[in-house]
CSV table of C-alpha atoms in Angstrom, one decimal:
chain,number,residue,atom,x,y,z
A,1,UNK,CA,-2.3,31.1,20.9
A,2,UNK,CA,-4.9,28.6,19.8
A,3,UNK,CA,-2.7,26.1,18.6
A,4,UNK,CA,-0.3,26.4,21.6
A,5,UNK,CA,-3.7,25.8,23.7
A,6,UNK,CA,-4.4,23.0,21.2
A,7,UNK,CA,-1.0,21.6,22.0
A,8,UNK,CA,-1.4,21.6,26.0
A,9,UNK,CA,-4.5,19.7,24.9
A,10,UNK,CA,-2.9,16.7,23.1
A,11,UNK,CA,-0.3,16.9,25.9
A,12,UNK,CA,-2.6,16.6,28.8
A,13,UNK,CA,-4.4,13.4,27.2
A,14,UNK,CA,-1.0,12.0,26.2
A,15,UNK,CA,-0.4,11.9,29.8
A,16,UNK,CA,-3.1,10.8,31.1
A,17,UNK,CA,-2.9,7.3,29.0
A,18,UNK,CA,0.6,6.8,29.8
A,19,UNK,CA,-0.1,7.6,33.2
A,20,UNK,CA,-3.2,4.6,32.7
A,21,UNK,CA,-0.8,2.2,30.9
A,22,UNK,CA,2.1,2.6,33.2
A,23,UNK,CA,0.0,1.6,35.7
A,24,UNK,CA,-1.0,-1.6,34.1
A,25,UNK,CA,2.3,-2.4,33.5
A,26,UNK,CA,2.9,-2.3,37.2
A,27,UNK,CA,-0.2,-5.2,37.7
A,28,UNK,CA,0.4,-7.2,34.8
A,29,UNK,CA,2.3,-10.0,36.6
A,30,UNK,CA,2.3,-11.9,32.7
A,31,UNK,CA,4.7,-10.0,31.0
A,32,UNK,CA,8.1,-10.5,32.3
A,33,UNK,CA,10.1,-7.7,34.7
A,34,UNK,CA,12.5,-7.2,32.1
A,35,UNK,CA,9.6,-5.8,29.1
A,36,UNK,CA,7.6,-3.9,32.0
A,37,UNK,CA,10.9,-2.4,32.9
A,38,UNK,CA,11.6,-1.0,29.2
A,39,UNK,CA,8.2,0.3,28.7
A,40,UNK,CA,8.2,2.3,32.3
A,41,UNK,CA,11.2,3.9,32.1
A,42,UNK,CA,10.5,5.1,28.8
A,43,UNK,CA,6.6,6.1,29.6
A,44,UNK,CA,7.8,7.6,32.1
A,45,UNK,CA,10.6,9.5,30.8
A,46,UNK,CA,8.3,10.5,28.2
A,47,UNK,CA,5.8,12.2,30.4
A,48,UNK,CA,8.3,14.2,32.3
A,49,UNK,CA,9.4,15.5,28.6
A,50,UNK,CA,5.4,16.3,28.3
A,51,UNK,CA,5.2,17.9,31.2
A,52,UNK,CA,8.4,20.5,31.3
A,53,UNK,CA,6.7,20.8,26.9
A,54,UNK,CA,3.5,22.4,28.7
A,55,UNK,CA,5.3,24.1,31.1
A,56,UNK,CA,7.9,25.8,28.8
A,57,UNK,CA,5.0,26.8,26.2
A,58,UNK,CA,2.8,28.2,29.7
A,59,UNK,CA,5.8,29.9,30.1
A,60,UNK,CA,6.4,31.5,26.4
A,61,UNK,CA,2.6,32.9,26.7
A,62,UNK,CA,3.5,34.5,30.1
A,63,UNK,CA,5.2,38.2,29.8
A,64,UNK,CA,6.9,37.9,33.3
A,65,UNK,CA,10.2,38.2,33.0
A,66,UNK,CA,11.0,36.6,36.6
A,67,UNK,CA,10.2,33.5,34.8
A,68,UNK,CA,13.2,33.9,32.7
A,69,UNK,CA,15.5,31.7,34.8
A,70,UNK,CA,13.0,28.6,34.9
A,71,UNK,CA,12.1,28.6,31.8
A,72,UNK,CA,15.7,28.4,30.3
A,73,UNK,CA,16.2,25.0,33.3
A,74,UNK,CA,12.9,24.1,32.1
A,75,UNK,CA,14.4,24.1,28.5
A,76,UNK,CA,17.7,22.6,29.4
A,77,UNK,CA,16.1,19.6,31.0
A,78,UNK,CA,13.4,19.1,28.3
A,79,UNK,CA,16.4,19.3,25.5
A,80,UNK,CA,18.6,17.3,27.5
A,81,UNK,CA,16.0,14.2,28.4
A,82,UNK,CA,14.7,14.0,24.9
A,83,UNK,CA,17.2,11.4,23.4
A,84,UNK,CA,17.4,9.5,26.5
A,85,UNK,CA,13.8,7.8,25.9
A,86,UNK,CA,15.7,6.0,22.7
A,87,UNK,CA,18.3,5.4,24.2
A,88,UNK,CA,16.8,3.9,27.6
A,89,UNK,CA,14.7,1.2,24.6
A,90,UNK,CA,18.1,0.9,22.5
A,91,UNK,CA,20.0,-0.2,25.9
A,92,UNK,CA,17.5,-2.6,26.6
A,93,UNK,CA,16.7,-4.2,23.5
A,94,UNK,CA,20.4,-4.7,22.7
A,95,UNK,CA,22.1,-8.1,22.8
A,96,UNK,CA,23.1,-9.5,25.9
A,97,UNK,CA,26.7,-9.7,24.3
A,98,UNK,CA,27.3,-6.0,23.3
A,99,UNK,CA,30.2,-5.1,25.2
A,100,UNK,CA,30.7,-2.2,27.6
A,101,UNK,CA,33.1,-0.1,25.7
A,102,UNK,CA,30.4,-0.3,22.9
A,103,UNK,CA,27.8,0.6,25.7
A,104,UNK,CA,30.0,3.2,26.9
A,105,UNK,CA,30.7,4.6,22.9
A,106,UNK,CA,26.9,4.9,22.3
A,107,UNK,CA,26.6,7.2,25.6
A,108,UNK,CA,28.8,10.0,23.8
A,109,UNK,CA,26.0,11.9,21.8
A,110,UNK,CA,24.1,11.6,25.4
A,111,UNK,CA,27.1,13.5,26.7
A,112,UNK,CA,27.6,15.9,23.8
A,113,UNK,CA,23.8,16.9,24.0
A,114,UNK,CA,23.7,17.4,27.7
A,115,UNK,CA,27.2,19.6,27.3
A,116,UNK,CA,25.4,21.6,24.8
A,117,UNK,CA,22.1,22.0,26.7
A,118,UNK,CA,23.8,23.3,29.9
A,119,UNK,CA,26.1,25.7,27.9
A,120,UNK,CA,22.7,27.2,25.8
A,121,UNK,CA,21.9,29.1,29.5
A,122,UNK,CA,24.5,31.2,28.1
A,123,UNK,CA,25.2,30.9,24.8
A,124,UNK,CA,21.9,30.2,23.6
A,125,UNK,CA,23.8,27.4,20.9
A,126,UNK,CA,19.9,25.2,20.9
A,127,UNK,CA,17.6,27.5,22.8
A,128,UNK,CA,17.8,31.1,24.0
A,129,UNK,CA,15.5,33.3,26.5
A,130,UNK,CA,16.2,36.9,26.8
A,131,UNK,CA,15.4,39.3,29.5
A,132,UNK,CA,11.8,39.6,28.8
A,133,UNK,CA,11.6,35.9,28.7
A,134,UNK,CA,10.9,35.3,24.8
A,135,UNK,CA,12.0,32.1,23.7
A,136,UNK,CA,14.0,31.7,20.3
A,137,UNK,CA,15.8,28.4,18.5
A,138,UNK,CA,19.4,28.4,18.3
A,139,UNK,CA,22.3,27.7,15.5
A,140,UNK,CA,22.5,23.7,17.2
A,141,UNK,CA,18.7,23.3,18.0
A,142,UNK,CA,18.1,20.7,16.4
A,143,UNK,CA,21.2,18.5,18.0
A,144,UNK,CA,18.9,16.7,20.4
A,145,UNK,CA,16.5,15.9,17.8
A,146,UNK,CA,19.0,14.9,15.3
A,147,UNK,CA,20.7,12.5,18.3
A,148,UNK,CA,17.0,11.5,18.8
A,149,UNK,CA,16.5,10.1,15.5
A,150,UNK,CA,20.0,8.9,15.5
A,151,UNK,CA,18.9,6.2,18.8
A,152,UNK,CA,15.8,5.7,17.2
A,153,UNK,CA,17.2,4.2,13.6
A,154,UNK,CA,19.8,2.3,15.9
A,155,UNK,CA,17.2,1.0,17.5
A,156,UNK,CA,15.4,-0.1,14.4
A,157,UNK,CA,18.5,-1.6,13.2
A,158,UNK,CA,19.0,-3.9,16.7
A,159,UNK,CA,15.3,-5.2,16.1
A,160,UNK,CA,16.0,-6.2,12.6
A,161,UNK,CA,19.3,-7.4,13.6
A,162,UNK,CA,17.5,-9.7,16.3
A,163,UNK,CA,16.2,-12.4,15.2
A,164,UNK,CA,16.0,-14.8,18.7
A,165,UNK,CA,14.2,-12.4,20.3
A,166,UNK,CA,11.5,-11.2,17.7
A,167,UNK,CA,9.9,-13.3,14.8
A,168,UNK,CA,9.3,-11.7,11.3
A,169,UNK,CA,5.9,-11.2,12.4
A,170,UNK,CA,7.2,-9.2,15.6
A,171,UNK,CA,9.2,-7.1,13.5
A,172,UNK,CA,6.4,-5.8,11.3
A,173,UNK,CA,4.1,-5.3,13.4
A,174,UNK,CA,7.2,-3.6,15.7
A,175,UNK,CA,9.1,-1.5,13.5
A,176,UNK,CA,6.7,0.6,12.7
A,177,UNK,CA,6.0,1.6,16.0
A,178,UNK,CA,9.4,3.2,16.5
A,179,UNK,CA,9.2,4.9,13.3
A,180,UNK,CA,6.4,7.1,14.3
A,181,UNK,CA,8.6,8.9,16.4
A,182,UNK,CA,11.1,9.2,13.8
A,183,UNK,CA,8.7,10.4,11.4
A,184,UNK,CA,7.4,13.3,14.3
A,185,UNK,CA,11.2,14.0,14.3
A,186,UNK,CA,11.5,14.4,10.9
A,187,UNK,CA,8.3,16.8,10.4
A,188,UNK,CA,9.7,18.5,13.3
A,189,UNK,CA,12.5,19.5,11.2
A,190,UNK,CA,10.7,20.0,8.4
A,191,UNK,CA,8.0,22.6,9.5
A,192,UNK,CA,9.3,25.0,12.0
A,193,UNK,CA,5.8,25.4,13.7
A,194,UNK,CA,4.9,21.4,14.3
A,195,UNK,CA,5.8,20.1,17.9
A,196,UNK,CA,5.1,16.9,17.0
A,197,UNK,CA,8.2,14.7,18.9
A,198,UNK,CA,6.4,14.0,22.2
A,199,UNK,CA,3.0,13.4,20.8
A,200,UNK,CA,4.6,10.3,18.5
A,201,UNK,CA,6.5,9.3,21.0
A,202,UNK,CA,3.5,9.1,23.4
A,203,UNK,CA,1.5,6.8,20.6
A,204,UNK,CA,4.8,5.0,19.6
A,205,UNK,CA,4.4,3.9,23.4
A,206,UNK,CA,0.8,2.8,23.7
A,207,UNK,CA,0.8,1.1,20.7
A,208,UNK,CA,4.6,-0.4,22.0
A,209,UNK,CA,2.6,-1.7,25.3
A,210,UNK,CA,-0.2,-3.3,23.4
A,211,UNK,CA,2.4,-5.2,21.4
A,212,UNK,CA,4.2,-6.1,24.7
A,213,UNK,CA,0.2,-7.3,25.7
A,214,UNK,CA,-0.2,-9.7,21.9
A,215,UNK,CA,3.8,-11.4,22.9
A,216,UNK,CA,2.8,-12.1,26.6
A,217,UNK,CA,0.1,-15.3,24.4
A,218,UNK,CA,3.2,-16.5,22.6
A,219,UNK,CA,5.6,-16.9,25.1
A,220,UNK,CA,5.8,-19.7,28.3
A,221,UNK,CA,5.0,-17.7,31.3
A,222,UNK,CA,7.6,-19.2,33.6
A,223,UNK,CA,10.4,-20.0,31.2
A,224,UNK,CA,11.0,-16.8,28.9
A,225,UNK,CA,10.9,-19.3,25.8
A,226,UNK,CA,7.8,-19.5,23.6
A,227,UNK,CA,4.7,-21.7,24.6
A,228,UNK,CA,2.7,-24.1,23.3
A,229,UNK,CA,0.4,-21.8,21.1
A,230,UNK,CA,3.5,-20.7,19.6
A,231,UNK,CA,4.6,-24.0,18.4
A,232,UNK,CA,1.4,-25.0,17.2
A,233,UNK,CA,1.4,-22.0,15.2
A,234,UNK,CA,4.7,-22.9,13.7
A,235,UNK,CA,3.8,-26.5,12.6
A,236,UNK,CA,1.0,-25.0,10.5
A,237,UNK,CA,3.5,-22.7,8.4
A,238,UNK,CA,5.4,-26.0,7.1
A,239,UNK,CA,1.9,-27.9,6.0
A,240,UNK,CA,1.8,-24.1,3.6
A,241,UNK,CA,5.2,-23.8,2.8
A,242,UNK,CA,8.2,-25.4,1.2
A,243,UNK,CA,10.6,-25.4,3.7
A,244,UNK,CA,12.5,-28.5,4.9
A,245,UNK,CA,12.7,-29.1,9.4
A,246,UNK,CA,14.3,-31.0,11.7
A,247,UNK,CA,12.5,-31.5,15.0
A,248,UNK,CA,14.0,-32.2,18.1
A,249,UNK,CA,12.0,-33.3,21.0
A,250,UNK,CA,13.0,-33.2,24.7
A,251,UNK,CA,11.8,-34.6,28.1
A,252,UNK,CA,12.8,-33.3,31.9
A,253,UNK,CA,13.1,-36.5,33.8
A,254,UNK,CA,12.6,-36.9,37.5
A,255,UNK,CA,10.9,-33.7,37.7
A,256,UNK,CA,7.7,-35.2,39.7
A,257,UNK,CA,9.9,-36.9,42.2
A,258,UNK,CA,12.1,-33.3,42.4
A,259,UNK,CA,8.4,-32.0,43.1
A,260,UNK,CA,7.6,-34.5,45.7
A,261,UNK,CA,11.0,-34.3,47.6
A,262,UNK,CA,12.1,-31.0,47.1
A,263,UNK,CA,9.4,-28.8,46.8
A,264,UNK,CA,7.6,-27.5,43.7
A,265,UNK,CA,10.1,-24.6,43.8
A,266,UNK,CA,12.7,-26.5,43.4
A,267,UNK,CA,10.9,-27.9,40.4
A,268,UNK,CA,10.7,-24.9,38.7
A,269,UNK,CA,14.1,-23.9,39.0
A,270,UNK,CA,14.8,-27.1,36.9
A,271,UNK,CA,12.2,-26.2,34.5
A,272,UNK,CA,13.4,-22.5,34.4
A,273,UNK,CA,17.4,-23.6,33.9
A,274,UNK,CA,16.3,-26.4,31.6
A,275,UNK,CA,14.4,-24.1,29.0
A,276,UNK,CA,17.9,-21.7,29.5
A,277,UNK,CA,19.9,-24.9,28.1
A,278,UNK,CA,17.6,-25.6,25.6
A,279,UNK,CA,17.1,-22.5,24.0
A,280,UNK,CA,21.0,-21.4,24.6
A,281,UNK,CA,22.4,-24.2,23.0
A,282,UNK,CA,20.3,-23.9,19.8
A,283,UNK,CA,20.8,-20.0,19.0
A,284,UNK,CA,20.6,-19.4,15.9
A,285,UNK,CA,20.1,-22.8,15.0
A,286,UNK,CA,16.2,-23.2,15.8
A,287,UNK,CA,13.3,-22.0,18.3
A,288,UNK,CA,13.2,-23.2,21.7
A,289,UNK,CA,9.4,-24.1,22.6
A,290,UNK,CA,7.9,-25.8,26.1
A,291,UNK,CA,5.4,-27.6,24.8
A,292,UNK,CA,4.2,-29.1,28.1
A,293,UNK,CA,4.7,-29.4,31.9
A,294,UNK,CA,8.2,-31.2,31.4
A,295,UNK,CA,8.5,-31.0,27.8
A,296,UNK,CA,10.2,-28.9,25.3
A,297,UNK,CA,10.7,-29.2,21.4
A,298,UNK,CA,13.2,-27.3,19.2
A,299,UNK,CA,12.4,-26.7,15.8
A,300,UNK,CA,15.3,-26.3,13.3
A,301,UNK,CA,14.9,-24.9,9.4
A,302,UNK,CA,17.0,-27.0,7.2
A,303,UNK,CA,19.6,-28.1,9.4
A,304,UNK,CA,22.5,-30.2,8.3
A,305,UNK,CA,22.7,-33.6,10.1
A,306,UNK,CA,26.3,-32.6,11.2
A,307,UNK,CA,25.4,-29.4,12.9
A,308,UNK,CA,22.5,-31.0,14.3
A,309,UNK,CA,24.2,-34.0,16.1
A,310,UNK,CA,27.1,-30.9,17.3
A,311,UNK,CA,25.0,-28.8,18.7
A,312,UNK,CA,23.3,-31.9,20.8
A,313,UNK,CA,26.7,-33.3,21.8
A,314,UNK,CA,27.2,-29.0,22.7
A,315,UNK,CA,24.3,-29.5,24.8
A,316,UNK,CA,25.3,-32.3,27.0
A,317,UNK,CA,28.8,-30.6,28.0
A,318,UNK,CA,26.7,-27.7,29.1
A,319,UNK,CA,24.4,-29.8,30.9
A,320,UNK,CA,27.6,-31.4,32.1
A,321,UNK,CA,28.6,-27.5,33.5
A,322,UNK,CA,25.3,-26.4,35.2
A,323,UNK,CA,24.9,-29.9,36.7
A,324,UNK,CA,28.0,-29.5,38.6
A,325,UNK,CA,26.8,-26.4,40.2
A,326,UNK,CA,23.5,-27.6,41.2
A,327,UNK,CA,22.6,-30.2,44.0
A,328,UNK,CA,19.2,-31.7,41.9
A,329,UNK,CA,20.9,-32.6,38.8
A,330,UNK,CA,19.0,-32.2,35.2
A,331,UNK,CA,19.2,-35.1,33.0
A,332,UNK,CA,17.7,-34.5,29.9
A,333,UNK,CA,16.1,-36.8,27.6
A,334,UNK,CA,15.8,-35.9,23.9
A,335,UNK,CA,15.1,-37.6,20.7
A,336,UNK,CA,14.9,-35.9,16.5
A,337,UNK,CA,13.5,-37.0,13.2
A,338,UNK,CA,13.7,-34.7,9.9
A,339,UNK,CA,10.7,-33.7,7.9
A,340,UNK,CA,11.2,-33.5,4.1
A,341,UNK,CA,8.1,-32.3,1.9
A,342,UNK,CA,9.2,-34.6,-0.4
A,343,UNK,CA,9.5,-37.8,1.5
A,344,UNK,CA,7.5,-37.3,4.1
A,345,UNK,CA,3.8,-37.2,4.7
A,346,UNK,CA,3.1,-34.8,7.2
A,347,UNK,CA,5.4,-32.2,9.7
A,348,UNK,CA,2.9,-34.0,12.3
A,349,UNK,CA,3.8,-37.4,11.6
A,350,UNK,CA,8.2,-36.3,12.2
A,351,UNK,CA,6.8,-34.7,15.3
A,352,UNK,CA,5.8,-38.4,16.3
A,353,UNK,CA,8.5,-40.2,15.1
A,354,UNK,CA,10.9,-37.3,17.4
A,355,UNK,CA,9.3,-38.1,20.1
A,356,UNK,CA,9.2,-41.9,19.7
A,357,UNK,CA,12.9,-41.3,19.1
A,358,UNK,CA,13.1,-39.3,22.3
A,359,UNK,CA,11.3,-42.0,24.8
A,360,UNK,CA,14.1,-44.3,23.4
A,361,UNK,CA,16.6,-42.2,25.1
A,362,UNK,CA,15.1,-42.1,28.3
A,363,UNK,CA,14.8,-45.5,28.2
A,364,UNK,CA,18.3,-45.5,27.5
A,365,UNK,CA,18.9,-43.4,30.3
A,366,UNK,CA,17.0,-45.0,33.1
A,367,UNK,CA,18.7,-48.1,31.9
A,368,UNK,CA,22.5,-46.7,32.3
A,369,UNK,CA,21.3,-45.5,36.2
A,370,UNK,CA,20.2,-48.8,36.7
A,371,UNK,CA,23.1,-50.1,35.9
A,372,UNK,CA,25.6,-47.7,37.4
């Protein structure tokens, strides 16, 4: 009785700070739709599951039977919801580029669990209540948690697996987070009298919304692509390290007089598709940064020169693409120099010499409009 007491306790407070951070999420106009999205579905997915936990154990303590019939829905919903919270951050977090059969395929335990959870009203195969509503486990009770662990670990694996969207940094401080429901899960199993799924999942999703909080300072606001603090932060690793970087600097041009003619919102679609561009064309090859109003800067870890020059000549035919489709076209200036601990004497100094490289283009540039 005390611990089930105890339980409702932890419950209660659980919801009450998601209820607190889920409304947050709503205000914070920093972090993008897309994060806030994630984190309320699941928060509040997770608080339904905490609220049908209290009413199911409120239910146990009770000895009315009439309360036979909702507590077995009460239990099918709670069972059937629980792996859905995973799998609502799995979906989410997943590459753009995952197909929709795959999609589709990772949807089957979801199906297999809720099967099972509507048969148990009469089979009892995860739960069972009897006549004088006593709850009991069934053979397959531990199906949802097993399918709950199952997202989870996938989940784990896409974070690891993505390396655009997170830096190694992100990923340590991140992958623990959505162990702590696995772990919950895991003692679940172990110990027969812990209900400890709900409550982990509840901290896995505070501590989750404070890390969405710490990305919102390293990524540009209106782009999607990281900022300037971000980039700063990079140049320091290679004065400490060993590592070998080509930098490639790029310039919007005409973006004041698109601001003057068209309107500044106009300006910011350029800005917008031109980071898109940028940071498209170099996946997996470097990190897209906007380093100022008009400006962007790619830094690429030991690049060959023949990849390099590829990807930029890549670049132009895509430019090539979207400028067809828009009326205000982008033209792109951009310029690179290689940093070599060896020969040269500072990551700063092949910054410079990119972006004296890069004003040469524009000149360039201006000069072939002139002329044509």
């Amino acid at each position: 009785m005390t611990n089930m007491i105890s339980l409702i306790s932890t419950d209660v407070l659980a919801i009450i700070a998601l209820c607190f951070t889920i409304s947050f999420a709503k205000r914070n106009v920093v972090i993008c739709n897309k994060k806030n999205m994630i984190y309320i579905s699941a928060a509040s997915l997770t608080i339904i599951l905490l609220l049908l936990e209290i009413t199911t154990i409120l239910m146990e303590l009770s000895s009315n039977n009439k309360l036979m019939i909702p507590h077995r829905i009460a239990n099918i919903l709670g069972f059937f919801l629980s792996p859905i919270v995973p799998f609502v951050l799995l979906f989410f977090n997943s590459n753009k580029e995952k197909k929709f059969l795959h999609n589709c395929f990772l949807t089957i335990p979801l199906c297999i669990n809720a099967f099972m959870c509507v048969l148990s009203y009469k089979t009892g195969s995860i739960f069972f209540v009897d006549a004088q509503n006593q709850y009991t486990r069934g053979n397959l009770f531990l199906l949802p948690t097993i399918i709950c662990i199952f997202y989870y670990v996938l989940l784990v694996i896409a974070v690891i697996k993505n390396s655009i969207r997170y830096d190694m940094e992100d990923k340590k401080f991140l992958i623990p987070i959505l162990f702590i429901p696995i772990l919950g899960s895991i003692l679940q199993i172990l110990f027969k009298n812990l209900i400890l799924i709900w409550s982990c999942a509840s901290i896995s999703l505070l501590i989750y919304y404070i890390f969405l909080l710490e990305l919102q300072f390293k990524y540009d606001v209106q782009t999607g692509i990281k900022n300037r603090a971000s980039f700063d932060n990079e140049m320091k690793q290679y004065v400490t390290n060993d590592k070998n970087a080509t930098i490639v600097m790029f310039d919007l041009n005409d973006l004041k007089s698109t601001n003057d003619n068209h309107g500044h919102k106009a300006g910011d679609e350029m800005i917008f598709d031109t980071a898109k561009i940028i940071e498209e064309s170099f996946i997996g090859i470097g990190k897209a940064y906007r380093i100022g109003g008009d400006e962007f800067c790619v830094i690429c870890s030991e690049i060959p020169m023949e990849l390099l020059e590829s990807t930029l000549s890549d670049l132009d035919d895509f430019l090539i693409k979207v400028n067809q489709k828009r009326n205000i076209k982008i033209v792109l200036a951009y310029g690179h120099a290689s940093y070599n601990k060896n020969e040269n004497e500072s990551i700063y100094s092949t910054f410079v010499q990119a972006d004296k490289n890069m004003y040469i283009h524009k000149s360039k540039l201006k000069h072939r409009i002139i002329h044509n």
